[in-house]
C-alpha positions as a printed NumPy array, in Angstrom:
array([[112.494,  59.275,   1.214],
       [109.131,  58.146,   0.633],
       [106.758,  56.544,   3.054],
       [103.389,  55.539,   3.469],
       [101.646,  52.413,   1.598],
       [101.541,  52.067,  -1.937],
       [100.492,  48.857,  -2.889],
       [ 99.255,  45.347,  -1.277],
       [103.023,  44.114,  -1.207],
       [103.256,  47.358,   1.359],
       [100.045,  46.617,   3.142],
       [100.752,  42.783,   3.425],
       [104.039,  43.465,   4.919],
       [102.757,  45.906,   7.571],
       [100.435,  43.239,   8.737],
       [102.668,  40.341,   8.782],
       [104.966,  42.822,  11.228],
       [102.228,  43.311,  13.271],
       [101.312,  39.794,  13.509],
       [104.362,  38.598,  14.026],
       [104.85 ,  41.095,  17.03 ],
       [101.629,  39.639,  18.827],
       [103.111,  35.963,  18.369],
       [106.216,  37.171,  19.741],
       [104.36 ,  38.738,  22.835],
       [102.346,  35.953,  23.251],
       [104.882,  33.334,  23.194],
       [106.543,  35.152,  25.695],
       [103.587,  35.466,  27.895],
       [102.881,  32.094,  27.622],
       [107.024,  31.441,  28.396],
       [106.411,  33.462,  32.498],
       [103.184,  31.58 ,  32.658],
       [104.478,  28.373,  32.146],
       [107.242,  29.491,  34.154],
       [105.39 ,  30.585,  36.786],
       [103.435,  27.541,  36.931],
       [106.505,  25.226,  37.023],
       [107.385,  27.15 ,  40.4  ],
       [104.117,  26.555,  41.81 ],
       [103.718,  22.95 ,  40.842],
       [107.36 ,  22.461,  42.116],
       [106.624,  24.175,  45.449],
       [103.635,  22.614,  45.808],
       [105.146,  19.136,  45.441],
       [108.034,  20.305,  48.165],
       [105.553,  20.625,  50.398],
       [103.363,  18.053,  50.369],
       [107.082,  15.44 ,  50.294],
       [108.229,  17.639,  53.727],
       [105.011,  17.459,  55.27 ],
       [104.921,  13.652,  54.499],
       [108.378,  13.387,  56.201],
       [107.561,  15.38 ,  59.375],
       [104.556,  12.936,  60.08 ],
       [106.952,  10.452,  60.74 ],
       [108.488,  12.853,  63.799],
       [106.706,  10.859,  66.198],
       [107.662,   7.339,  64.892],
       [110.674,   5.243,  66.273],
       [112.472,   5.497,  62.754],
       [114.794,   7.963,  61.497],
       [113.864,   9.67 ,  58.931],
       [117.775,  11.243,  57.71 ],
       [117.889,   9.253,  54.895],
       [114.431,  10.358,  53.461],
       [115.166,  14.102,  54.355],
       [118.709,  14.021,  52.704],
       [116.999,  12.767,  49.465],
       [114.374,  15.437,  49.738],
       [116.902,  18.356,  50.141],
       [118.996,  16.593,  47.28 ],
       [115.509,  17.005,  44.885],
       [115.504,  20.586,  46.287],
       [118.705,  21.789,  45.421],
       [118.143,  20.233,  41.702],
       [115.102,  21.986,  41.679],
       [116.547,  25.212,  42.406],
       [120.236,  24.551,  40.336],
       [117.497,  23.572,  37.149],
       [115.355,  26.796,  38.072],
       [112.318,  24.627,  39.17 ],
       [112.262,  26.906,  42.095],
       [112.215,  30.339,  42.743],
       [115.425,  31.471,  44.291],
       [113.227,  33.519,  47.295],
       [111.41 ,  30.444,  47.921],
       [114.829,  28.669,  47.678],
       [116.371,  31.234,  50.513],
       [113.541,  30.513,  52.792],
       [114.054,  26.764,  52.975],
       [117.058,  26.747,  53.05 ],
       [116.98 ,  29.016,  55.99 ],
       [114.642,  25.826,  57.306],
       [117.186,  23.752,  56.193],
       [120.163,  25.222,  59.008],
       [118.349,  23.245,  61.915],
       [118.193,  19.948,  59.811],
       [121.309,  19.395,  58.001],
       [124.95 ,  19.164,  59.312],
       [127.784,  21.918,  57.579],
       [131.935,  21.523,  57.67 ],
       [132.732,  24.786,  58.744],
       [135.894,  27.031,  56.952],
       [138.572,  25.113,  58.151],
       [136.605,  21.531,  57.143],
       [135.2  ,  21.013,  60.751],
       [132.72 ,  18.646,  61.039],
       [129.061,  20.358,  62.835],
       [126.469,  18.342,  63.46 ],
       [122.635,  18.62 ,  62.709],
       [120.367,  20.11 ,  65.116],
       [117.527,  18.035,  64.795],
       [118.179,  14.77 ,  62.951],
       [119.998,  12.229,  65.55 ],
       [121.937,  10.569,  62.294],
       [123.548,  13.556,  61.059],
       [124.814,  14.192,  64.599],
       [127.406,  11.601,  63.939],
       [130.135,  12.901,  61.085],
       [130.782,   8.956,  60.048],
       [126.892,   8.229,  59.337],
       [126.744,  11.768,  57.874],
       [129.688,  10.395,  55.629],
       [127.928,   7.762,  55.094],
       [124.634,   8.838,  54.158],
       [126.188,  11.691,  52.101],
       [128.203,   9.447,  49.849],
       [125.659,   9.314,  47.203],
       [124.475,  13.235,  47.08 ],
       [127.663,  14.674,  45.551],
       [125.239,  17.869,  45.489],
       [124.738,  17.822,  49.436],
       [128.274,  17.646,  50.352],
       [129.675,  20.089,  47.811],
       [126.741,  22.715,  49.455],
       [127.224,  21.981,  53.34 ],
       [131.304,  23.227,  52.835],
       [131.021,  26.469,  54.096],
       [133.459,  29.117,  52.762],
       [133.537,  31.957,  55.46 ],
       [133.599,  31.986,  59.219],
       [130.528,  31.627,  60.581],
       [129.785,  31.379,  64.26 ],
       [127.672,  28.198,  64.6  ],
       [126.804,  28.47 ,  68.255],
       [124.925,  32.075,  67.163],
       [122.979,  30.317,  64.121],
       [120.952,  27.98 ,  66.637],
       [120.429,  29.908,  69.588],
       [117.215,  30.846,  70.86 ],
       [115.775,  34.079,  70.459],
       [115.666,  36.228,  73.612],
       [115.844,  40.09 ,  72.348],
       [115.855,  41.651,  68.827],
       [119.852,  42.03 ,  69.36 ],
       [119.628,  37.841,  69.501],
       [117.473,  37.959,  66.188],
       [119.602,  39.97 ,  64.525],
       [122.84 ,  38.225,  64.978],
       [121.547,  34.884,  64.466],
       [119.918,  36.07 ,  60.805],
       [123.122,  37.683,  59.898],
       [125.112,  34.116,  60.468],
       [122.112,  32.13 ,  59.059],
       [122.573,  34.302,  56.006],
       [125.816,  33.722,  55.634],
       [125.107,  30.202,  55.457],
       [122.621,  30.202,  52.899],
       [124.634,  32.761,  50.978],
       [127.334,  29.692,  50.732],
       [125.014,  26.641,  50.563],
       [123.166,  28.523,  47.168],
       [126.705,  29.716,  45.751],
       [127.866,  26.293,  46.397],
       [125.682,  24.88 ,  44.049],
       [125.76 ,  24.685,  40.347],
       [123.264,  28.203,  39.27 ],
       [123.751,  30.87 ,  36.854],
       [126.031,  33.537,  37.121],
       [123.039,  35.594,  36.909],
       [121.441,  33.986,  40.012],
       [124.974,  34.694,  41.938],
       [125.08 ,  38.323,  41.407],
       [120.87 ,  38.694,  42.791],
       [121.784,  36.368,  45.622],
       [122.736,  39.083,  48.265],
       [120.462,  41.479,  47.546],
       [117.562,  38.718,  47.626],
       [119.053,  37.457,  51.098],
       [118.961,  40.876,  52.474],
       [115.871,  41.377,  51.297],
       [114.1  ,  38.742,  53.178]])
């Protein structure tokens, strides 16, 4: 077996290899950048919508409609990997206090914060157009709801109440429609938190 370089042909061909390899790395460096910048600008815009909606606290409206088509955006976001799934975890952790969940056996628990959702028929009813929403609020194990919003006296209290919050964010973000790839990392990244 010979080797070495003989002639242009051989030369040529070495560089076009070597070329080609530096496209290859930059295209894929400019793939996580892009990617990476897609989070941010997604985040970024998150914020600024929730912030916008938590001005309005104070006001005599109710602001359940605007914050179910705000978690609606999220959880495209995050099934279209707009968002980054620890960023996901984190709101959605927000989310518990907010939204209203059917527990295992299809029991209807209402929101903590938002009057509306307190109420399963204007939950229904404000649901019926976020297919998304309602297939993530069915939760699929038992979870102890009165432990998920009670207020933290101890570190035992903290404790418990993560480990049922987790839960629930474990189902909400295997309830909606993400890669198998983003199902296997999920309970490691919720532990991890």
């Amino acid at each position: 077996m010979e080797s070495g370089i003989f002639n242009f042909k051989d030369l040529f061909e070495i560089i076009s290899y070597f070329v080609t390899t530096i496209s290859l790395l930059g295209l894929w460096a400019t793939y996580i950048f892009s990617k990476k910048q897609i989070h941010f600008t997604t985040m970024e815009k998150c914020v600024s919508n929730f912030r916008e909606i938590s001005k309005w606290k104070g006001m005599p409206c109710d602001i359940s409609a605007e914050y179910i088509e705000f978690v609606s955006e999220e959880f495209f976001y995050l099934e279209n990997d707009y968002l980054h799934l620890k960023v996901s975890i984190e709101w959605i952790d927000g989310m518990i206090d907010y939204l209203p969940f059917y527990d295992k056996n299809k029991v209807f628990i209402e929101s903590n914060r938002l009057d509306t959702l307190k109420d399963q028929n204007n939950t229904v009813r404000l649901l019926r157009d976020y297919p998304r929403i309602r297939k993530a609020i069915q939760m699929r194990q038992e979870i102890d709801f009165k432990i998920v919003h009670i207020s933290i006296e101890n570190e035992n209290d903290r404790e418990k109440r993560r480990q049922e919050r987790d839960k629930i964010i474990y189902s909400v973000i295997k309830n909606l429609n993400i890669s198998w790839w983003k199902k296997i990392n999920l309970k490691r990244k919720i532990a991890n938190r």
